[in-house]
């Protein structure tokens, strides 16, 4: 069997379904009152429904029409009683329907909130390792799967079990020999279900997988449409889509063929029971051993029995399905964040911004060190520039300072306190990051600027935007600060997004600022504006700045040169230039690249 999903700790075959089931039941405790009433109304609905065949058969034919017994000749009354019971049954049905609808929405709401909350607790590493699609499925689909379990599954299980017992008792009481006859096709039904249903489940899974594959191709080509068009690969994508579409269509056909065979055969077997009853019962009616009404009653009851039996048969496969969904949800709830806050973490109401990185070694994966013995010091208010080739570990270093990951060896101290001992809330409130991939949330420009501080005033937002040199372009947007951006909203350019993120940082007002290649790939005009905004932003803050463009670091107090995870040089621009080492090399290559670019433009 193929392991279904990378990153899952327990394979679906090995999980202890019973333990999960018990844990799920403990969650159901919260809803027990609603579940109690749902089951009560369901039982009342079936009980009132159960009376109807008796009145439609025995009472109508053998008493009212035959002119004997309590209801002799009273057809009108019998019809009224039937209508009354039908109405009652309907009312109870409507009541439990409404309650189920309410409970289902509440359960789904609670489950989704709990998964989402549990996810937010986890560290960045968790999100980097998982595909967005899979995580979205977990929040949405798995919660729905469990909602069915709680709401439909549990209540219908109880009611159907009661129905089976009740109807079987009535049948046996009416005529045990006829009951045995109507059970003749049963072993065949069971055999067919045992054989065919696992196969149906497999086919349905395959269909599910194929449709997921199809969806990823669609989402890939839509999101990557720029690349597809640029390389003129439309035909190739059409081909790829057609193959996946073909595979899906095949899986769909197989599933439909199988279910199209199994269900009619099951129906036929069910009807065989009825035919046998008609044959045997009819013969008894002719012998005068049984009334016509009794046979009719019997057949009606028998048909009522098959629904619940089929439900019970399906429940096994469906149960495993729900347990798998529960397992996935519990895995997230039980996951321990890699970067966790200590119970005795200290709060730092004020931070001076004194950063010490002492002999830090770190790797994203065990035994694969990305940073080796890195040390540096940034005194309050200083600006440190970190330079080096791409992949040298610059971003990794700042990820560690803002504690998105924990160091493997060594330590990072801020104001003399190890970052592992500082509460997450104080750490985050004092550290601001302006990075090259700016995420814009769906919402207005104002909301995006105020992300760190939603309670601030409009004046604060405008003030921050002005410092970030963003006010002018925002004013020109169709709705100014109320323009909707993010998915489905107005598309901001790279430079505009960066100024938005600088405004965010200005409003956040952190003591420690991290600038991660904030001016990559921009035109000169925009770059100047951004540089100006950054110059005002860094004032009075300890800043660690990473930049490819060495000119951006002209204000740095000193520079740290990194290469393959190590600090190879450190000093001021002038000192490093004099030394003619790695930094000198970088500057030379940088200047050459600039000249070439100018040459191309000219
Ligand atoms: P720089 O910022 O200097 O370009 P990075 O710190 O981004 O370098 O990357 C340093 C190395 O760490 C690279 O080899 C990169 O492939 C690796 N790396 C970065 N992020 C991750 C991650 N989340 N998981 C595993 N490896 C990573």
Coordinates of C-alpha atoms and ligand atoms in Angstrom, one line a residue:
X1 CA 0.0 0.0 0.0
X2 CA 1.3 3.5 -0.9
X3 CA 1.9 5.7 2.2
X4 CA -0.9 8.2 1.7
X5 CA 0.6 11.5 2.7
X6 CA 4.1 12.7 3.5
X7 CA 4.5 14.0 7.0
X8 CA 1.8 11.9 8.6
X9 CA 3.1 10.3 11.7
X10 CA 0.7 7.3 11.8
X11 CA -0.2 5.3 8.7
X12 CA -4.0 4.7 8.4
X13 CA -3.5 1.0 8.6
X14 CA -1.7 1.1 12.0
X15 CA -3.8 3.6 13.9
X16 CA -5.9 2.4 16.8
X17 CA -9.4 3.1 15.6
X18 CA -11.0 2.2 18.9
X19 CA -8.9 4.6 20.9
X20 CA -9.7 7.3 18.4
X21 CA -13.4 6.4 18.6
X22 CA -13.4 6.7 22.4
X23 CA -11.6 10.1 22.2
X24 CA -14.3 11.2 19.7
X25 CA -17.1 10.1 22.0
X26 CA -15.5 12.2 24.8
X27 CA -15.8 15.2 22.5
X28 CA -19.5 14.4 21.9
X29 CA -20.2 15.1 25.6
X30 CA -20.6 18.7 24.8
X31 CA -23.5 18.0 22.5
X32 CA -25.2 15.3 24.5
X33 CA -28.3 17.3 25.2
X34 CA -28.9 18.0 21.5
X35 CA -28.1 14.4 20.6
X36 CA -30.5 13.2 23.2
X37 CA -33.4 15.2 21.8
X38 CA -32.4 14.3 18.2
X39 CA -32.5 10.5 19.1
X40 CA -35.8 11.0 21.0
X41 CA -37.5 12.7 18.1
X42 CA -36.1 10.1 15.7
X43 CA -37.5 7.3 17.9
X44 CA -40.9 9.1 18.1
X45 CA -40.7 9.5 14.3
X46 CA -40.1 5.8 13.8
X47 CA -42.6 4.7 16.4
X48 CA -45.4 6.7 14.9
X49 CA -44.2 5.5 11.4
X50 CA -44.3 1.9 12.6
X51 CA -48.0 2.1 13.5
X52 CA -48.9 3.0 9.9
X53 CA -48.4 -0.4 8.2
X54 CA -50.6 -2.0 10.8
X55 CA -53.4 0.4 10.1
X56 CA -52.9 0.3 6.3
X57 CA -52.9 -3.5 6.3
X58 CA -54.6 -5.4 9.1
X59 CA -57.0 -2.6 10.3
X60 CA -58.0 -1.3 6.9
X61 CA -58.5 -4.7 5.1
X62 CA -59.3 -7.1 7.9
X63 CA -61.4 -4.9 10.2
X64 CA -62.8 -1.8 8.3
X65 CA -63.3 -3.5 4.9
X66 CA -64.1 -7.0 6.2
X67 CA -66.6 -5.6 8.7
X68 CA -65.2 -7.2 11.8
X69 CA -63.5 -6.0 15.0
X70 CA -63.3 -2.5 16.5
X71 CA -63.0 -0.6 13.3
X72 CA -65.7 -2.5 11.4
X73 CA -67.1 -0.3 8.6
X74 CA -65.3 2.8 9.9
X75 CA -63.1 3.4 6.8
X76 CA -63.2 7.2 7.4
X77 CA -61.9 6.9 10.9
X78 CA -59.1 4.5 9.8
X79 CA -58.0 6.9 7.1
X80 CA -58.1 9.7 9.6
X81 CA -55.9 7.7 12.1
X82 CA -53.4 7.0 9.3
X83 CA -53.3 10.7 8.3
X84 CA -52.9 11.6 12.0
X85 CA -50.0 9.2 12.5
X86 CA -48.4 10.3 9.2
X87 CA -48.7 13.9 10.3
X88 CA -47.2 13.2 13.7
X89 CA -44.4 11.2 12.2
X90 CA -43.7 14.1 9.7
X91 CA -43.7 16.6 12.6
X92 CA -41.2 14.6 14.6
X93 CA -39.2 14.2 11.4
X94 CA -39.1 18.0 10.8
X95 CA -38.2 18.5 14.4
X96 CA -35.2 16.2 14.3
X97 CA -34.2 17.6 10.9
X98 CA -34.1 21.1 12.3
X99 CA -32.1 20.0 15.3
X100 CA -29.7 18.1 13.2
X101 CA -29.1 21.0 10.9
X102 CA -28.4 23.2 13.9
X103 CA -26.1 20.7 15.6
X104 CA -24.3 19.9 12.4
X105 CA -23.4 23.5 11.8
X106 CA -22.3 24.0 15.4
X107 CA -20.2 20.8 15.4
X108 CA -18.5 21.8 12.1
X109 CA -17.9 25.3 13.5
X110 CA -16.3 24.0 16.7
X111 CA -14.1 21.4 15.0
X112 CA -12.9 23.9 12.4
X113 CA -12.1 26.4 15.1
X114 CA -10.3 23.9 17.2
X115 CA -8.1 22.7 14.2
X116 CA -7.4 26.2 13.1
X117 CA -6.5 27.3 16.6
X118 CA -4.3 24.2 17.1
X119 CA -2.5 25.0 13.8
X120 CA -1.8 28.6 14.7
X121 CA 0.0 27.3 17.8
X122 CA 2.5 25.4 15.7
X123 CA 5.8 26.7 14.5
X124 CA 6.7 27.9 11.1
X125 CA 8.5 24.7 10.4
X126 CA 5.2 22.8 10.4
X127 CA 3.8 25.0 7.7
X128 CA 6.9 24.9 5.5
X129 CA 6.8 21.1 5.5
X130 CA 3.1 20.7 4.6
X131 CA 1.3 21.5 1.3
X132 CA -1.2 24.3 1.7
X133 CA -3.8 22.1 0.0
X134 CA -3.5 19.3 2.5
X135 CA -3.8 21.7 5.4
X136 CA -6.8 23.3 3.9
X137 CA -8.4 19.8 3.5
X138 CA -7.7 19.2 7.1
X139 CA -9.5 22.3 8.3
X140 CA -12.4 21.9 6.0
X141 CA -13.1 18.4 4.8
X142 CA -12.0 16.4 7.9
X143 CA -14.1 18.6 10.1
X144 CA -17.1 17.9 7.8
X145 CA -16.4 14.2 7.9
X146 CA -16.5 14.3 11.7
X147 CA -19.6 16.4 11.7
X148 CA -21.4 13.6 9.8
X149 CA -20.0 11.2 12.3
X150 CA -21.4 13.1 15.3
X151 CA -24.6 14.2 13.9
X152 CA -25.9 11.7 11.4
X153 CA -23.8 8.7 12.3
X154 CA -24.4 8.5 16.0
X155 CA -28.0 9.4 16.0
X156 CA -29.0 7.2 12.9
X157 CA -27.0 4.3 14.4
X158 CA -29.0 4.4 17.6
X159 CA -32.3 4.8 15.8
X160 CA -31.6 2.2 13.2
X161 CA -30.5 -0.3 15.8
X162 CA -33.8 0.3 17.7
X163 CA -35.7 0.0 14.4
X164 CA -34.2 -3.3 13.6
X165 CA -34.9 -4.7 17.0
X166 CA -38.5 -3.2 17.0
X167 CA -39.4 -4.3 13.5
X168 CA -37.9 -7.8 14.0
X169 CA -39.9 -8.2 17.2
X170 CA -43.1 -7.2 15.5
X171 CA -42.5 -9.6 12.6
X172 CA -41.7 -12.5 14.9
X173 CA -44.7 -11.7 17.0
X174 CA -46.9 -11.6 13.9
X175 CA -45.7 -14.9 12.4
X176 CA -42.3 -16.3 13.1
X177 CA -42.3 -18.8 10.2
X178 CA -43.0 -16.0 7.7
X179 CA -40.2 -14.0 9.3
X180 CA -37.8 -16.9 8.8
X181 CA -38.9 -17.1 5.1
X182 CA -38.3 -13.4 4.5
X183 CA -34.8 -13.8 6.0
X184 CA -33.9 -16.4 3.3
X185 CA -32.2 -13.9 1.0
X186 CA -30.4 -12.3 4.0
X187 CA -27.2 -14.4 3.9
X188 CA -26.9 -13.6 0.2
X189 CA -27.3 -9.9 1.0
X190 CA -24.6 -10.1 3.7
X191 CA -22.2 -12.0 1.4
X192 CA -22.7 -9.5 -1.4
X193 CA -22.2 -6.5 0.9
X194 CA -19.0 -8.1 2.4
X195 CA -17.6 -8.8 -1.1
X196 CA -18.6 -5.7 -3.0
X197 CA -18.5 -2.9 -0.5
X198 CA -14.7 -3.0 0.2
X199 CA -14.2 -2.9 -3.5
X200 CA -16.6 0.0 -3.9
X201 CA -14.7 1.9 -1.1
X202 CA -11.4 1.3 -3.0
X203 CA -12.9 2.5 -6.2
X204 CA -14.3 5.5 -4.5
X205 CA -10.9 6.3 -3.0
X206 CA -9.3 6.0 -6.3
X207 CA -11.8 8.4 -7.8
X208 CA -11.1 10.8 -4.9
X209 CA -7.4 10.6 -5.5
X210 CA -7.8 11.2 -9.3
X211 CA -10.0 14.2 -8.8
X212 CA -7.4 15.6 -6.4
X213 CA -4.7 15.1 -9.0
X214 CA -6.9 16.8 -11.6
X215 CA -7.5 19.7 -9.2
X216 CA -3.8 20.3 -8.6
X217 CA -3.2 20.4 -12.3
X218 CA -5.9 23.0 -12.7
X219 CA -4.6 25.1 -9.8
X220 CA -1.0 24.7 -11.0
X221 CA -1.8 26.0 -14.5
X222 CA -3.9 28.8 -13.2
X223 CA -1.4 30.0 -10.7
X224 CA 1.5 29.4 -13.0
X225 CA -0.3 30.8 -16.1
X226 CA 2.4 33.4 -16.5
X227 CA 5.1 30.7 -16.9
X228 CA 2.8 28.6 -19.1
X229 CA 2.2 31.4 -21.5
X230 CA 5.8 32.7 -21.4
X231 CA 7.1 29.3 -22.5
X232 CA 4.2 28.7 -24.9
X233 CA 3.4 25.4 -23.1
X234 CA -0.4 25.6 -23.4
X235 CA -0.5 22.4 -25.5
X236 CA 1.6 20.5 -23.1
X237 CA -0.6 21.6 -20.2
X238 CA -3.7 20.6 -22.2
X239 CA -2.1 17.2 -22.7
X240 CA -1.3 16.9 -19.0
X241 CA -4.8 17.9 -18.1
X242 CA -6.3 15.4 -20.6
X243 CA -4.3 12.5 -19.2
X244 CA -5.4 13.3 -15.6
X245 CA -9.0 14.0 -16.8
X246 CA -8.9 10.6 -18.6
X247 CA -7.7 8.8 -15.5
X248 CA -10.4 10.5 -13.5
X249 CA -13.1 9.6 -16.0
X250 CA -11.9 6.0 -16.0
X251 CA -12.0 5.8 -12.2
X252 CA -15.4 7.4 -12.3
X253 CA -16.7 4.9 -14.8
X254 CA -15.4 2.0 -12.8
X255 CA -17.0 3.2 -9.7
X256 CA -20.3 3.9 -11.4
X257 CA -20.2 0.5 -13.2
X258 CA -19.6 -1.3 -9.9
X259 CA -22.2 0.6 -7.9
X260 CA -24.6 0.4 -10.9
X261 CA -24.4 -3.4 -10.6
X262 CA -24.3 -3.9 -6.9
X263 CA -27.2 -1.7 -5.8
X264 CA -29.8 -3.2 -8.3
X265 CA -28.7 -6.7 -7.3
X266 CA -29.2 -5.8 -3.7
X267 CA -32.6 -4.3 -4.5
X268 CA -33.6 -7.5 -6.3
X269 CA -32.5 -9.6 -3.3
X270 CA -34.6 -7.4 -1.1
X271 CA -37.6 -7.8 -3.3
X272 CA -37.1 -11.5 -3.4
X273 CA -37.9 -11.5 0.3
X274 CA -41.1 -9.7 -0.5
X275 CA -42.0 -12.0 -3.3
X276 CA -41.4 -15.0 -1.1
X277 CA -43.7 -13.5 1.5
X278 CA -46.4 -12.8 -1.1
X279 CA -46.1 -16.4 -2.4
X280 CA -46.1 -18.1 1.0
X281 CA -48.5 -15.6 2.6
X282 CA -50.8 -15.8 -0.4
X283 CA -50.9 -19.5 -0.2
X284 CA -51.8 -19.2 3.6
X285 CA -54.5 -16.7 2.7
X286 CA -56.1 -19.2 0.3
X287 CA -55.8 -21.9 2.9
X288 CA -57.7 -19.5 5.3
X289 CA -54.8 -19.6 7.8
X290 CA -54.0 -15.9 7.4
X291 CA -55.9 -12.7 6.4
X292 CA -55.0 -10.6 3.4
X293 CA -54.5 -7.5 5.6
X294 CA -52.0 -9.4 7.8
X295 CA -49.9 -10.3 4.7
X296 CA -49.9 -6.7 3.5
X297 CA -48.9 -5.5 7.0
X298 CA -46.1 -8.1 7.1
X299 CA -44.7 -7.1 3.7
X300 CA -44.8 -3.4 4.6
X301 CA -42.9 -4.0 7.8
X302 CA -40.4 -6.2 6.1
X303 CA -39.5 -3.4 3.6
X304 CA -39.0 -1.1 6.6
X305 CA -36.4 -3.4 7.9
X306 CA -34.1 -3.4 4.9
X307 CA -33.2 0.3 5.1
X308 CA -31.7 0.1 8.6
X309 CA -29.9 -3.2 7.7
X310 CA -28.2 -1.6 4.7
X311 CA -27.2 1.3 6.9
X312 CA -25.6 -1.0 9.4
X313 CA -23.7 -2.7 6.6
X314 CA -22.3 0.5 5.3
X315 CA -21.4 1.8 8.7
X316 CA -18.2 -0.2 8.9
X317 CA -16.5 1.3 5.9
X318 CA -17.8 4.7 6.8
X319 CA -16.6 4.4 10.4
X320 CA -13.0 3.7 9.2
X321 CA -13.3 6.7 7.0
X322 CA -14.4 8.9 9.9
X323 CA -11.7 7.6 12.2
X324 CA -9.0 8.5 9.6
X325 CA -10.4 12.0 9.5
X326 CA -10.4 12.1 13.3
X327 CA -6.8 10.8 13.4
X328 CA -5.7 13.6 11.1
X329 CA -7.4 16.2 13.2
X330 CA -6.0 14.8 16.5
X331 CA -2.5 14.7 15.0
X332 CA -2.6 18.5 14.6
X333 CA -4.1 19.0 18.0
X334 CA -1.4 16.8 19.6
X335 CA 1.5 18.2 17.6
X336 CA 4.0 19.9 19.8
X337 CA 5.3 23.1 18.5
X338 CA 9.1 22.9 17.8
X339 CA 9.5 26.4 19.0
X340 CA 7.6 26.5 22.3
X341 CA 7.3 29.1 25.0
X342 CA 8.7 28.1 28.4
X343 CA 6.2 28.2 31.2
X344 CA 8.4 30.6 33.1
X345 CA 9.2 32.8 30.1
X346 CA 10.0 36.4 31.0
X347 CA 8.2 39.4 29.7
X348 CA 10.3 42.3 28.6
X349 CA 8.0 45.4 28.7
X350 CA 10.9 47.5 27.3
X351 CA 13.6 46.3 25.1
X352 CA 16.9 48.1 24.4
X353 CA 17.7 46.0 21.4
X354 CA 21.1 44.6 22.4
X355 CA 21.6 41.5 20.3
X356 CA 24.3 38.9 20.9
X357 CA 24.6 35.8 18.7
X358 CA 27.1 33.4 20.3
X359 CA 28.6 30.4 18.5
X360 CA 25.3 29.5 16.9
X361 CA 25.0 26.3 14.9
X362 CA 21.7 25.4 13.2
X363 CA 20.2 23.1 10.6
X364 CA 16.7 22.7 9.3
X365 CA 17.2 19.0 9.3
X366 CA 19.2 17.0 11.8
X367 CA 22.9 16.6 11.0
X368 CA 22.8 19.1 8.1
X369 CA 24.2 22.3 9.6
X370 CA 23.3 25.4 7.6
X371 CA 24.9 27.8 10.1
X372 CA 28.2 26.9 11.8
X373 CA 29.6 28.7 14.8
X374 CA 28.1 32.1 13.9
X375 CA 28.7 35.0 16.3
X376 CA 27.9 38.6 16.0
X377 CA 26.9 41.5 18.2
X378 CA 24.6 44.4 17.6
X379 CA 24.5 47.1 20.2
X380 CA 21.3 49.1 20.8
X381 CA 20.6 51.4 17.8
X382 CA 23.3 49.9 15.6
X383 CA 22.8 48.8 12.1
X384 CA 24.5 45.6 11.0
X385 CA 24.6 44.6 7.4
X386 CA 24.8 40.9 6.6
X387 CA 26.2 40.2 3.1
X388 CA 27.1 37.1 1.2
X389 CA 26.2 34.9 -1.8
X390 CA 22.7 33.6 -2.1
X391 CA 22.3 30.4 0.0
X392 CA 25.0 31.5 2.5
X393 CA 22.6 31.4 5.4
X394 CA 21.7 35.1 5.8
X395 CA 17.9 34.6 6.1
X396 CA 18.4 31.6 8.3
X397 CA 20.4 33.8 10.7
X398 CA 17.6 36.4 11.0
X399 CA 15.0 33.6 11.3
X400 CA 16.9 32.5 14.4
X401 CA 17.1 36.0 15.9
X402 CA 13.3 36.4 15.5
X403 CA 13.0 32.9 16.9
X404 CA 11.0 31.4 14.0
X405 CA 13.3 28.5 14.6
X406 CA 15.4 27.4 17.6
X407 CA 19.2 27.2 17.5
X408 CA 20.7 23.7 17.7
X409 CA 23.8 24.9 19.5
X410 CA 25.0 28.1 21.0
X411 CA 22.7 30.9 22.1
X412 CA 21.1 34.2 21.0
X413 CA 20.6 36.8 23.7
X414 CA 18.6 40.0 23.5
X415 CA 19.3 42.5 26.3
X416 CA 21.2 39.7 27.9
X417 CA 18.3 37.3 28.0
X418 CA 18.3 34.1 26.0
X419 CA 15.6 34.3 23.3
X420 CA 14.3 30.9 24.5
X421 CA 13.5 32.5 27.8
X422 CA 11.6 35.5 26.5
X423 CA 7.8 35.2 26.1
X424 CA 6.7 35.0 22.5
X425 CA 4.4 38.0 22.9
X426 CA 7.2 40.3 24.0
X427 CA 9.6 39.0 21.4
X428 CA 7.2 39.5 18.6
X429 CA 6.1 42.9 19.8
X430 CA 9.7 44.2 19.9
X431 CA 10.9 42.6 16.6
X432 CA 9.7 43.8 13.2
X433 CA 10.5 42.2 9.9
X434 CA 10.5 43.8 6.5
X435 CA 11.2 41.0 4.0
X436 CA 11.2 40.7 0.2
X437 CA 8.2 38.4 0.0
X438 CA 5.5 40.7 1.4
X439 CA 2.3 39.0 2.1
X440 CA -0.8 41.1 1.5
X441 CA -3.9 39.8 3.3
X442 CA -7.3 40.2 1.7
X443 CA -8.7 43.4 3.1
X444 CA -8.2 47.1 2.8
X445 CA -4.9 48.9 2.5
X446 CA -5.6 50.5 6.0
X447 CA -6.2 47.0 7.5
X448 CA -3.0 45.7 6.0
X449 CA -0.9 48.5 7.4
X450 CA -2.6 48.2 10.8
X451 CA -2.0 44.4 10.9
X452 CA 0.2 44.5 13.9
X453 CA -1.9 47.1 15.7
X454 CA -5.5 46.9 14.7
X455 CA -6.7 49.4 17.3
X456 CA -4.6 52.3 16.0
X457 CA -6.3 55.5 14.6
X458 CA -6.6 56.5 10.9
X459 CA -4.1 59.3 11.6
X460 CA -1.5 56.7 12.8
X461 CA -2.0 54.7 9.6
X462 CA -1.6 57.8 7.4
X463 CA 1.4 58.9 9.4
X464 CA 3.0 55.5 9.0
X465 CA 2.2 55.5 5.3
X466 CA 3.8 58.9 4.9
X467 CA 7.1 57.8 6.6
X468 CA 7.1 54.7 4.3
X469 CA 6.7 56.9 1.2
X470 CA 3.4 55.0 0.5
X471 CA 0.9 57.8 1.1
X472 CA 1.2 59.2 -2.4
X473 CA 0.5 56.0 -4.3
X474 CA -2.3 55.0 -1.8
X475 CA -4.0 58.4 -2.4
X476 CA -4.1 57.7 -6.1
X477 CA -5.8 54.3 -5.7
X478 CA -9.5 54.1 -6.6
X479 CA -10.7 54.1 -2.9
X480 CA -7.5 55.4 -1.2
X481 CA -6.9 53.7 2.1
X482 CA -10.1 51.7 1.7
X483 CA -9.0 50.0 -1.5
X484 CA -9.4 46.3 -1.3
X485 CA -6.2 44.4 -1.9
X486 CA -5.0 40.7 -1.6
X487 CA -6.7 37.8 -3.4
X488 CA -9.5 39.1 -5.5
X489 CA -8.6 42.8 -4.8
X490 CA -6.4 45.4 -6.4
X491 CA -3.0 44.2 -7.5
X492 CA -0.2 46.1 -5.9
X493 CA 3.3 46.2 -7.6
X494 CA 6.3 44.8 -5.9
X495 CA 7.6 48.2 -4.8
X496 CA 4.1 49.2 -3.5
X497 CA 3.9 46.0 -1.5
X498 CA 7.3 46.7 0.0
X499 CA 6.3 50.2 1.0
X500 CA 3.1 48.8 2.5
X501 CA 5.2 46.4 4.6
X502 CA 7.5 49.3 5.7
X503 CA 4.4 51.2 6.8
X504 CA 3.4 48.1 8.7
X505 CA 6.7 48.1 10.5
X506 CA 6.6 51.8 11.2
X507 CA 3.2 51.3 12.9
X508 CA 4.5 48.3 14.8
X509 CA 7.3 50.4 16.1
X510 CA 9.7 47.6 17.1
X511 CA 13.0 48.0 18.9
X512 CA 14.7 45.5 16.7
X513 CA 14.3 45.6 13.0
X514 CA 15.1 43.0 10.4
X515 CA 15.4 44.0 6.8
X516 CA 15.6 41.0 4.5
X517 CA 16.6 42.1 1.0
X518 CA 14.1 44.8 1.1
X519 CA 15.2 46.4 -2.1
X520 CA 15.7 43.5 -4.5
X521 CA 14.6 43.8 -8.1
X522 CA 13.2 47.3 -8.3
X523 CA 13.6 50.3 -10.6
X524 CA 15.9 53.1 -9.5
X525 CA 13.1 55.5 -8.8
X526 CA 11.2 53.1 -6.6
X527 CA 14.4 51.9 -5.0
X528 CA 15.3 55.5 -4.0
X529 CA 11.9 56.0 -2.4
X530 CA 12.2 52.8 -0.5
X531 CA 15.7 53.5 0.6
X532 CA 14.5 56.9 1.9
X533 CA 11.6 55.2 3.8
X534 CA 14.0 52.6 5.2
X535 CA 16.4 55.3 6.3
X536 CA 13.7 56.9 8.4
X537 CA 12.5 53.5 9.7
X538 CA 15.9 52.4 11.0
X539 CA 16.4 55.5 13.2
X540 CA 16.6 54.6 16.8
X541 CA 16.3 50.8 16.3
X542 CA 18.8 48.0 16.3
X543 CA 18.7 46.8 12.7
X544 CA 20.0 43.7 11.0
X545 CA 19.9 44.3 7.3
X546 CA 20.4 41.7 4.5
X547 CA 20.9 43.1 1.1
X548 CA 22.2 42.0 -2.3
X549 CA 22.7 45.6 -3.3
X550 CA 25.6 46.6 -1.3
X551 CA 24.8 50.3 -1.7
X552 CA 21.8 49.8 0.6
X553 CA 24.1 49.1 3.4
X554 CA 26.0 52.4 3.2
X555 CA 24.7 53.5 6.6
X556 CA 25.6 50.2 8.4
X557 CA 27.8 50.5 11.4
X558 CA 29.6 47.4 10.4
X559 CA 29.2 44.5 8.1
X560 CA 29.3 40.7 8.5
X561 CA 30.2 38.6 5.5
X562 CA 28.9 35.1 5.4
X563 CA 29.9 32.2 3.2
X564 CA 28.5 28.7 3.4
X565 CA 27.0 29.2 6.9
X566 CA 30.1 30.8 8.4
X567 CA 31.0 34.4 9.2
X568 CA 34.2 34.9 7.2
X569 CA 34.7 38.6 7.7
X570 CA 33.4 41.4 9.9
X571 CA 34.2 45.1 10.1
X572 CA 33.2 48.5 8.6
X573 CA 33.0 49.0 4.8
X574 CA 36.4 50.8 4.8
X575 CA 38.1 48.2 6.9
X576 CA 36.9 45.3 4.8
X577 CA 37.8 47.1 1.5
X578 CA 41.3 47.5 2.8
X579 CA 41.6 43.9 3.8
X580 CA 40.9 42.9 0.1
X581 CA 39.2 39.7 1.2
X582 CA 35.7 38.2 0.6
X583 CA 33.9 41.5 0.9
X584 CA 36.2 43.2 -1.5
X585 CA 35.5 40.4 -3.9
X586 CA 31.7 40.8 -3.5
X587 CA 31.9 44.5 -4.1
X588 CA 34.0 44.0 -7.2
X589 CA 31.6 41.5 -8.6
X590 CA 28.7 43.7 -7.7
X591 CA 30.2 46.7 -9.5
X592 CA 30.9 44.6 -12.5
X593 CA 27.3 43.3 -12.5
X594 CA 26.0 46.9 -12.2
X595 CA 28.2 48.1 -15.1
X596 CA 27.0 45.2 -17.3
X597 CA 23.4 46.1 -16.4
X598 CA 24.0 49.8 -17.3
X599 CA 25.6 48.7 -20.5
X600 CA 22.6 46.6 -21.4
X601 CA 20.2 49.4 -20.6
X602 CA 22.3 51.9 -22.6
Ligands
LIG1 P1 20.5 33.3 2.1 O1 19.5 34.0 2.8 O2 21.9 33.6 2.4 O3 20.3 33.2 0.6 P2 19.2 31.0 3.3 O4 19.4 31.2 4.8 O5 17.9 31.3 2.7 O6 20.3 31.7 2.5 O7 19.5 29.5 3.0 C1 20.6 28.8 3.5 C2 20.4 27.3 3.1 O8 19.4 26.8 3.9 C3 20.1 27.1 1.7 O9 20.9 26.0 1.3 C4 18.7 26.7 1.7 O10 18.4 25.7 0.7 C5 18.5 26.1 3.1 N1 17.1 26.3 3.6 C6 16.5 27.5 3.7 N2 15.3 27.4 4.2 C7 15.1 26.0 4.5 C8 14.0 25.2 5.0 N3 12.9 25.8 5.5 N4 14.2 23.9 5.1 C9 15.4 23.3 4.7 N5 16.4 24.0 4.2 C10 16.3 25.4 4.1

